[in-house]
PDB file of C-alpha atoms and ligand atoms in Angstrom:
ATOM      1  CA  MET A   3     116.264 106.782  79.709  1.00  0.00           C
ATOM      2  CA  LYS A   4     114.484 106.289  83.022  1.00  0.00           C
ATOM      3  CA  THR A   5     115.095 102.892  84.572  1.00  0.00           C
ATOM      4  CA  VAL A   6     113.478 101.689  87.778  1.00  0.00           C
ATOM      5  CA  ILE A   7     113.843  98.490  89.727  1.00  0.00           C
ATOM      6  CA  TYR A   8     110.994  96.426  91.131  1.00  0.00           C
ATOM      7  CA  PRO A   9     112.432  94.306  93.956  1.00  0.00           C
ATOM      8  CA  GLY A  10     110.667  91.580  95.910  1.00  0.00           C
ATOM      9  CA  SER A  11     110.643  87.940  96.909  1.00  0.00           C
ATOM     10  CA  PHE A  12     108.216  86.909  94.159  1.00  0.00           C
ATOM     11  CA  ASP A  13     107.792  83.506  95.836  1.00  0.00           C
ATOM     12  CA  PRO A  14     105.899  83.118  93.579  1.00  0.00           C
ATOM     13  CA  LEU A  15     104.956  85.908  91.162  1.00  0.00           C
ATOM     14  CA  THR A  16     101.218  86.720  91.302  1.00  0.00           C
ATOM     15  CA  ASN A  17      98.853  88.666  89.057  1.00  0.00           C
ATOM     16  CA  GLY A  18      99.137  91.505  91.592  1.00  0.00           C
ATOM     17  CA  HIS A  19     102.880  91.744  90.928  1.00  0.00           C
ATOM     18  CA  VAL A  20     102.238  91.700  87.169  1.00  0.00           C
ATOM     19  CA  ASP A  21      99.633  94.461  87.531  1.00  0.00           C
ATOM     20  CA  VAL A  22     102.141  96.682  89.370  1.00  0.00           C
ATOM     21  CA  LEU A  23     104.819  95.865  86.792  1.00  0.00           C
ATOM     22  CA  GLU A  24     102.529  96.931  83.925  1.00  0.00           C
ATOM     23  CA  ARG A  25     101.717 100.198  85.679  1.00  0.00           C
ATOM     24  CA  ALA A  26     105.432 100.880  86.164  1.00  0.00           C
ATOM     25  CA  LEU A  27     106.088 100.160  82.482  1.00  0.00           C
ATOM     26  CA  ALA A  28     103.509 102.774  81.539  1.00  0.00           C
ATOM     27  CA  LEU A  29     105.498 105.377  83.484  1.00  0.00           C
ATOM     28  CA  PHE A  30     109.164 104.467  82.954  1.00  0.00           C
ATOM     29  CA  ASP A  31     111.352 103.412  80.015  1.00  0.00           C
ATOM     30  CA  LYS A  32     112.643 100.232  81.575  1.00  0.00           C
ATOM     31  CA  VAL A  33     111.742  98.129  84.620  1.00  0.00           C
ATOM     32  CA  ILE A  34     114.136  95.628  86.152  1.00  0.00           C
ATOM     33  CA  ILE A  35     112.084  93.135  88.120  1.00  0.00           C
ATOM     34  CA  THR A  36     114.570  91.698  90.560  1.00  0.00           C
ATOM     35  CA  ILE A  37     114.487  88.955  93.170  1.00  0.00           C
ATOM     36  CA  ALA A  38     115.888  90.025  96.523  1.00  0.00           C
ATOM     37  CA  VAL A  39     117.868  87.014  97.716  1.00  0.00           C
ATOM     38  CA  ASN A  40     117.519  86.837 101.476  1.00  0.00           C
ATOM     39  CA  PRO A  41     119.643  84.116 103.117  1.00  0.00           C
ATOM     40  CA  ALA A  42     117.503  84.364 106.268  1.00  0.00           C
ATOM     41  CA  LYS A  43     114.343  83.326 104.404  1.00  0.00           C
ATOM     42  CA  GLN A  44     113.522  79.784 103.306  1.00  0.00           C
ATOM     43  CA  PRO A  45     111.652  80.267 100.025  1.00  0.00           C
ATOM     44  CA  LEU A  46     109.374  77.712  98.369  1.00  0.00           C
ATOM     45  CA  PHE A  47     110.986  78.258  94.964  1.00  0.00           C
ATOM     46  CA  THR A  48     114.701  78.567  94.263  1.00  0.00           C
ATOM     47  CA  VAL A  49     116.026  81.753  92.718  1.00  0.00           C
ATOM     48  CA  GLU A  50     116.462  79.899  89.392  1.00  0.00           C
ATOM     49  CA  GLU A  51     112.845  78.693  89.454  1.00  0.00           C
ATOM     50  CA  ARG A  52     111.572  82.164  90.263  1.00  0.00           C
ATOM     51  CA  LEU A  53     113.731  83.732  87.541  1.00  0.00           C
ATOM     52  CA  SER A  54     112.413  81.362  84.906  1.00  0.00           C
ATOM     53  CA  MET A  55     108.780  81.831  85.990  1.00  0.00           C
ATOM     54  CA  ILE A  56     109.156  85.629  85.872  1.00  0.00           C
ATOM     55  CA  ARG A  57     110.934  85.472  82.488  1.00  0.00           C
ATOM     56  CA  GLU A  58     108.178  83.362  81.003  1.00  0.00           C
ATOM     57  CA  ALA A  59     105.348  85.406  82.535  1.00  0.00           C
ATOM     58  CA  THR A  60     106.789  88.721  81.331  1.00  0.00           C
ATOM     59  CA  SER A  61     108.071  87.606  77.915  1.00  0.00           C
ATOM     60  CA  SER A  62     105.299  89.435  76.070  1.00  0.00           C
ATOM     61  CA  LEU A  63     106.039  92.736  77.832  1.00  0.00           C
ATOM     62  CA  GLY A  64     108.671  94.999  76.320  1.00  0.00           C
ATOM     63  CA  ASN A  65     111.349  96.858  78.297  1.00  0.00           C
ATOM     64  CA  VAL A  66     111.451  94.421  81.192  1.00  0.00           C
ATOM     65  CA  ALA A  67     114.664  92.885  82.503  1.00  0.00           C
ATOM     66  CA  VAL A  68     114.651  90.045  85.041  1.00  0.00           C
ATOM     67  CA  ASP A  69     117.423  89.760  87.594  1.00  0.00           C
ATOM     68  CA  HIS A  70     118.307  88.915  91.206  1.00  0.00           C
ATOM     69  CA  PHE A  71     120.509  90.530  93.809  1.00  0.00           C
ATOM     70  CA  SER A  72     121.604  90.277  97.404  1.00  0.00           C
ATOM     71  CA  GLY A  73     122.511  93.109  99.719  1.00  0.00           C
ATOM     72  CA  LEU A  74     120.959  96.518  99.983  1.00  0.00           C
ATOM     73  CA  VAL A  75     118.316  97.475  97.474  1.00  0.00           C
ATOM     74  CA  VAL A  76     119.732 101.003  97.127  1.00  0.00           C
ATOM     75  CA  ASP A  77     123.196  99.653  96.277  1.00  0.00           C
ATOM     76  CA  TYR A  78     121.693  97.448  93.597  1.00  0.00           C
ATOM     77  CA  ALA A  79     119.577 100.333  92.254  1.00  0.00           C
ATOM     78  CA  ARG A  80     122.676 102.515  91.975  1.00  0.00           C
ATOM     79  CA  GLU A  81     124.661  99.825  90.177  1.00  0.00           C
ATOM     80  CA  GLN A  82     121.839  99.546  87.640  1.00  0.00           C
ATOM     81  CA  GLY A  83     121.664 103.313  87.124  1.00  0.00           C
ATOM     82  CA  ALA A  84     118.046 103.290  88.316  1.00  0.00           C
ATOM     83  CA  CYS A  85     116.294 106.489  89.338  1.00  0.00           C
ATOM     84  CA  GLY A  86     113.620 104.744  91.388  1.00  0.00           C
ATOM     85  CA  ILE A  87     112.362 101.743  93.295  1.00  0.00           C
ATOM     86  CA  ILE A  88     108.845 100.455  92.609  1.00  0.00           C
ATOM     87  CA  ARG A  89     106.802  99.005  95.464  1.00  0.00           C
ATOM     88  CA  GLY A  90     103.216  97.864  95.442  1.00  0.00           C
ATOM     89  CA  LEU A  91     100.825  99.147  98.095  1.00  0.00           C
ATOM     90  CA  ARG A  92      97.853  96.948  98.758  1.00  0.00           C
ATOM     91  CA  ALA A  93      96.369  98.028 102.042  1.00  0.00           C
ATOM     92  CA  LEU A  94      97.174 100.070 105.094  1.00  0.00           C
ATOM     93  CA  SER A  95      98.930  97.019 106.466  1.00  0.00           C
ATOM     94  CA  ASP A  96     101.689  97.457 103.866  1.00  0.00           C
ATOM     95  CA  PHE A  97     102.110 101.113 104.633  1.00  0.00           C
ATOM     96  CA  GLU A  98     104.078 101.335 107.852  1.00  0.00           C
ATOM     97  CA  VAL A  99     106.909  99.020 106.946  1.00  0.00           C
ATOM     98  CA  GLU A 100     107.076 100.361 103.389  1.00  0.00           C
ATOM     99  CA  TYR A 101     107.185 103.926 104.679  1.00  0.00           C
ATOM    100  CA  GLN A 102     110.078 103.123 107.010  1.00  0.00           C
ATOM    101  CA  MET A 103     112.002 101.386 104.238  1.00  0.00           C
ATOM    102  CA  ALA A 104     111.390 104.203 101.772  1.00  0.00           C
ATOM    103  CA  LEU A 105     112.638 106.852 104.200  1.00  0.00           C
ATOM    104  CA  MET A 106     115.696 104.819 105.180  1.00  0.00           C
ATOM    105  CA  ASN A 107     116.513 104.212 101.526  1.00  0.00           C
ATOM    106  CA  ARG A 108     116.082 107.899 100.704  1.00  0.00           C
ATOM    107  CA  ASP A 109     118.375 108.809 103.548  1.00  0.00           C
ATOM    108  CA  MET A 110     121.063 106.523 102.110  1.00  0.00           C
ATOM    109  CA  GLU A 111     120.500 107.481  98.445  1.00  0.00           C
ATOM    110  CA  PRO A 112     118.628 110.788  98.073  1.00  0.00           C
ATOM    111  CA  ASP A 113     118.565 110.529  94.266  1.00  0.00           C
ATOM    112  CA  ILE A 114     116.725 107.231  94.212  1.00  0.00           C
ATOM    113  CA  THR A 115     112.996 107.725  94.697  1.00  0.00           C
ATOM    114  CA  THR A 116     110.627 105.047  95.954  1.00  0.00           C
ATOM    115  CA  VAL A 117     107.416 105.022  93.928  1.00  0.00           C
ATOM    116  CA  PHE A 118     104.320 103.295  95.326  1.00  0.00           C
ATOM    117  CA  LEU A 119     101.793 101.931  92.891  1.00  0.00           C
ATOM    118  CA  MET A 120      98.399 100.519  93.778  1.00  0.00           C
ATOM    119  CA  PRO A 121      97.180  97.450  91.961  1.00  0.00           C
ATOM    120  CA  HIS A 122      93.665  96.991  90.620  1.00  0.00           C
ATOM    121  CA  ASP A 123      91.176  96.438  93.507  1.00  0.00           C
ATOM    122  CA  ARG A 124      90.838  92.803  92.556  1.00  0.00           C
ATOM    123  CA  TYR A 125      94.445  92.179  93.638  1.00  0.00           C
ATOM    124  CA  THR A 126      94.489  94.101  96.878  1.00  0.00           C
ATOM    125  CA  TYR A 127      94.073  91.020  99.051  1.00  0.00           C
ATOM    126  CA  LEU A 128      96.450  88.848  97.061  1.00  0.00           C
ATOM    127  CA  ASN A 129      99.812  87.825  98.416  1.00  0.00           C
ATOM    128  CA  SER A 130     102.346  85.098  97.673  1.00  0.00           C
ATOM    129  CA  SER A 131     102.068  83.349 101.032  1.00  0.00           C
ATOM    130  CA  MET A 132      98.296  82.903 100.631  1.00  0.00           C
ATOM    131  CA  ILE A 133      98.870  81.463  97.162  1.00  0.00           C
ATOM    132  CA  ARG A 134     101.453  79.012  98.537  1.00  0.00           C
ATOM    133  CA  GLU A 135      99.106  77.911 101.283  1.00  0.00           C
ATOM    134  CA  VAL A 136      96.023  77.458  99.094  1.00  0.00           C
ATOM    135  CA  ALA A 137      98.030  75.637  96.394  1.00  0.00           C
ATOM    136  CA  SER A 138      99.606  73.357  99.009  1.00  0.00           C
ATOM    137  CA  TYR A 139      96.146  71.915  99.701  1.00  0.00           C
ATOM    138  CA  GLY A 140      95.675  71.144  96.021  1.00  0.00           C
ATOM    139  CA  ARG A 141      93.334  74.056  95.287  1.00  0.00           C
ATOM    140  CA  ASP A 142      93.365  75.753  91.905  1.00  0.00           C
ATOM    141  CA  VAL A 143      95.048  79.170  92.002  1.00  0.00           C
ATOM    142  CA  SER A 144      95.075  79.768  88.255  1.00  0.00           C
ATOM    143  CA  GLY A 145      92.855  82.848  88.628  1.00  0.00           C
ATOM    144  CA  PHE A 146      95.507  84.569  90.740  1.00  0.00           C
ATOM    145  CA  VAL A 147      98.839  83.766  89.111  1.00  0.00           C
ATOM    146  CA  PRO A 148     100.255  83.602  85.566  1.00  0.00           C
ATOM    147  CA  PRO A 149      99.786  80.163  83.883  1.00  0.00           C
ATOM    148  CA  ILE A 150     103.470  79.224  84.227  1.00  0.00           C
ATOM    149  CA  VAL A 151     103.321  79.842  87.995  1.00  0.00           C
ATOM    150  CA  SER A 152     100.235  77.662  88.263  1.00  0.00           C
ATOM    151  CA  GLU A 153     102.169  74.859  86.528  1.00  0.00           C
ATOM    152  CA  TYR A 154     105.181  75.227  88.828  1.00  0.00           C
ATOM    153  CA  LEU A 155     102.913  75.152  91.905  1.00  0.00           C
ATOM    154  CA  LYS A 156     101.137  72.017  90.721  1.00  0.00           C
ATOM    155  CA  ARG A 157     104.467  70.335  90.081  1.00  0.00           C
ATOM    156  CA  LYS A 158     105.892  71.416  93.432  1.00  0.00           C
ATOM    157  CA  TYR A 159     102.948  70.149  95.434  1.00  0.00           C
ATOM    158  CA  SER A 160     102.448  66.932  93.522  1.00  0.00           C
ATOM    159  CA  GLY A 161     105.982  66.034  94.551  1.00  0.00           C
ATOM    160  CA  ASP A 162     107.385  65.751  90.986  1.00  0.00           C
TER     161      ASP A 162
HETATM  162  P1  ADP B  20     108.560  91.383  99.692  1.00  0.00           P
HETATM  163  O1  ADP B  20     109.058  90.123 100.323  1.00  0.00           O
HETATM  164  O2  ADP B  20     109.602  92.397  99.381  1.00  0.00           O
HETATM  165  O3  ADP B  20     107.311  91.967 100.308  1.00  0.00           O
HETATM  166  P2  ADP B  20     106.854  90.439  97.619  1.00  0.00           P
HETATM  167  O4  ADP B  20     107.231  89.480  96.554  1.00  0.00           O
HETATM  168  O5  ADP B  20     105.854  89.976  98.618  1.00  0.00           O
HETATM  169  O6  ADP B  20     108.181  90.888  98.256  1.00  0.00           O
HETATM  170  O7  ADP B  20     106.324  91.759  96.971  1.00  0.00           O
HETATM  171  C1  ADP B  20     107.121  92.595  96.172  1.00  0.00           C
HETATM  172  C2  ADP B  20     106.424  93.910  96.004  1.00  0.00           C
HETATM  173  O8  ADP B  20     105.178  93.700  95.342  1.00  0.00           O
HETATM  174  C3  ADP B  20     106.080  94.617  97.312  1.00  0.00           C
HETATM  175  O9  ADP B  20     106.170  96.000  97.090  1.00  0.00           O
HETATM  176  C4  ADP B  20     104.654  94.223  97.568  1.00  0.00           C
HETATM  177  O10 ADP B  20     103.984  95.188  98.336  1.00  0.00           O
HETATM  178  C5  ADP B  20     104.127  94.178  96.155  1.00  0.00           C
HETATM  179  N1  ADP B  20     102.983  93.282  96.036  1.00  0.00           N
HETATM  180  C6  ADP B  20     102.865  92.010  96.445  1.00  0.00           C
HETATM  181  N2  ADP B  20     101.646  91.491  96.167  1.00  0.00           N
HETATM  182  C7  ADP B  20     100.972  92.495  95.557  1.00  0.00           C
HETATM  183  C8  ADP B  20      99.644  92.624  95.055  1.00  0.00           C
HETATM  184  N3  ADP B  20      98.750  91.661  95.144  1.00  0.00           N
HETATM  185  N4  ADP B  20      99.313  93.793  94.500  1.00  0.00           N
HETATM  186  C9  ADP B  20     100.203  94.801  94.453  1.00  0.00           C
HETATM  187  N5  ADP B  20     101.447  94.775  94.919  1.00  0.00           N
HETATM  188  C10 ADP B  20     101.832  93.627  95.474  1.00  0.00           C
END
């Protein structure tokens, strides 16, 4: 059974993340989509909010587990018995930092392979920070995120 992890901030989950997740599911037996908890970052959504959004948005997909972790991604991958780490590559701008991380991770854990997947062209410009910004001005982002995320954003920015 080939398990991979898909780590990220997912603050919040976008249709680009879901696209990459679906591609990973077509290749591997199980994907653990996992929130990297970074104490240095101040996220818009709590870990619990992000977990429940991801659970809801992925409930119709089989073989997905939803989790969170802190610490090194390779340590978490090992604990889960994963053979790989999924990362999405949108544009050249993602490449340099992803390349450095992948090589550092391979140096630490040679048996865990980083796999880069490219989303559909329509998602290549999409990122969570742009979604947060556009939604904060009351604009509709429902074309870019799963319905549950759209609801959470509306609630967050209407102050409820
Ligand atoms: P991080 O803070 O680790 O970059 P993100 O939540 O921004 O976490 O992204 C998690 C992973 O998903 C990263 O590999 C990122 O490149 C990828 N990703 C983010 N947005 C998209 C998108 N629109 N299309 C494809 N991959 C994406």
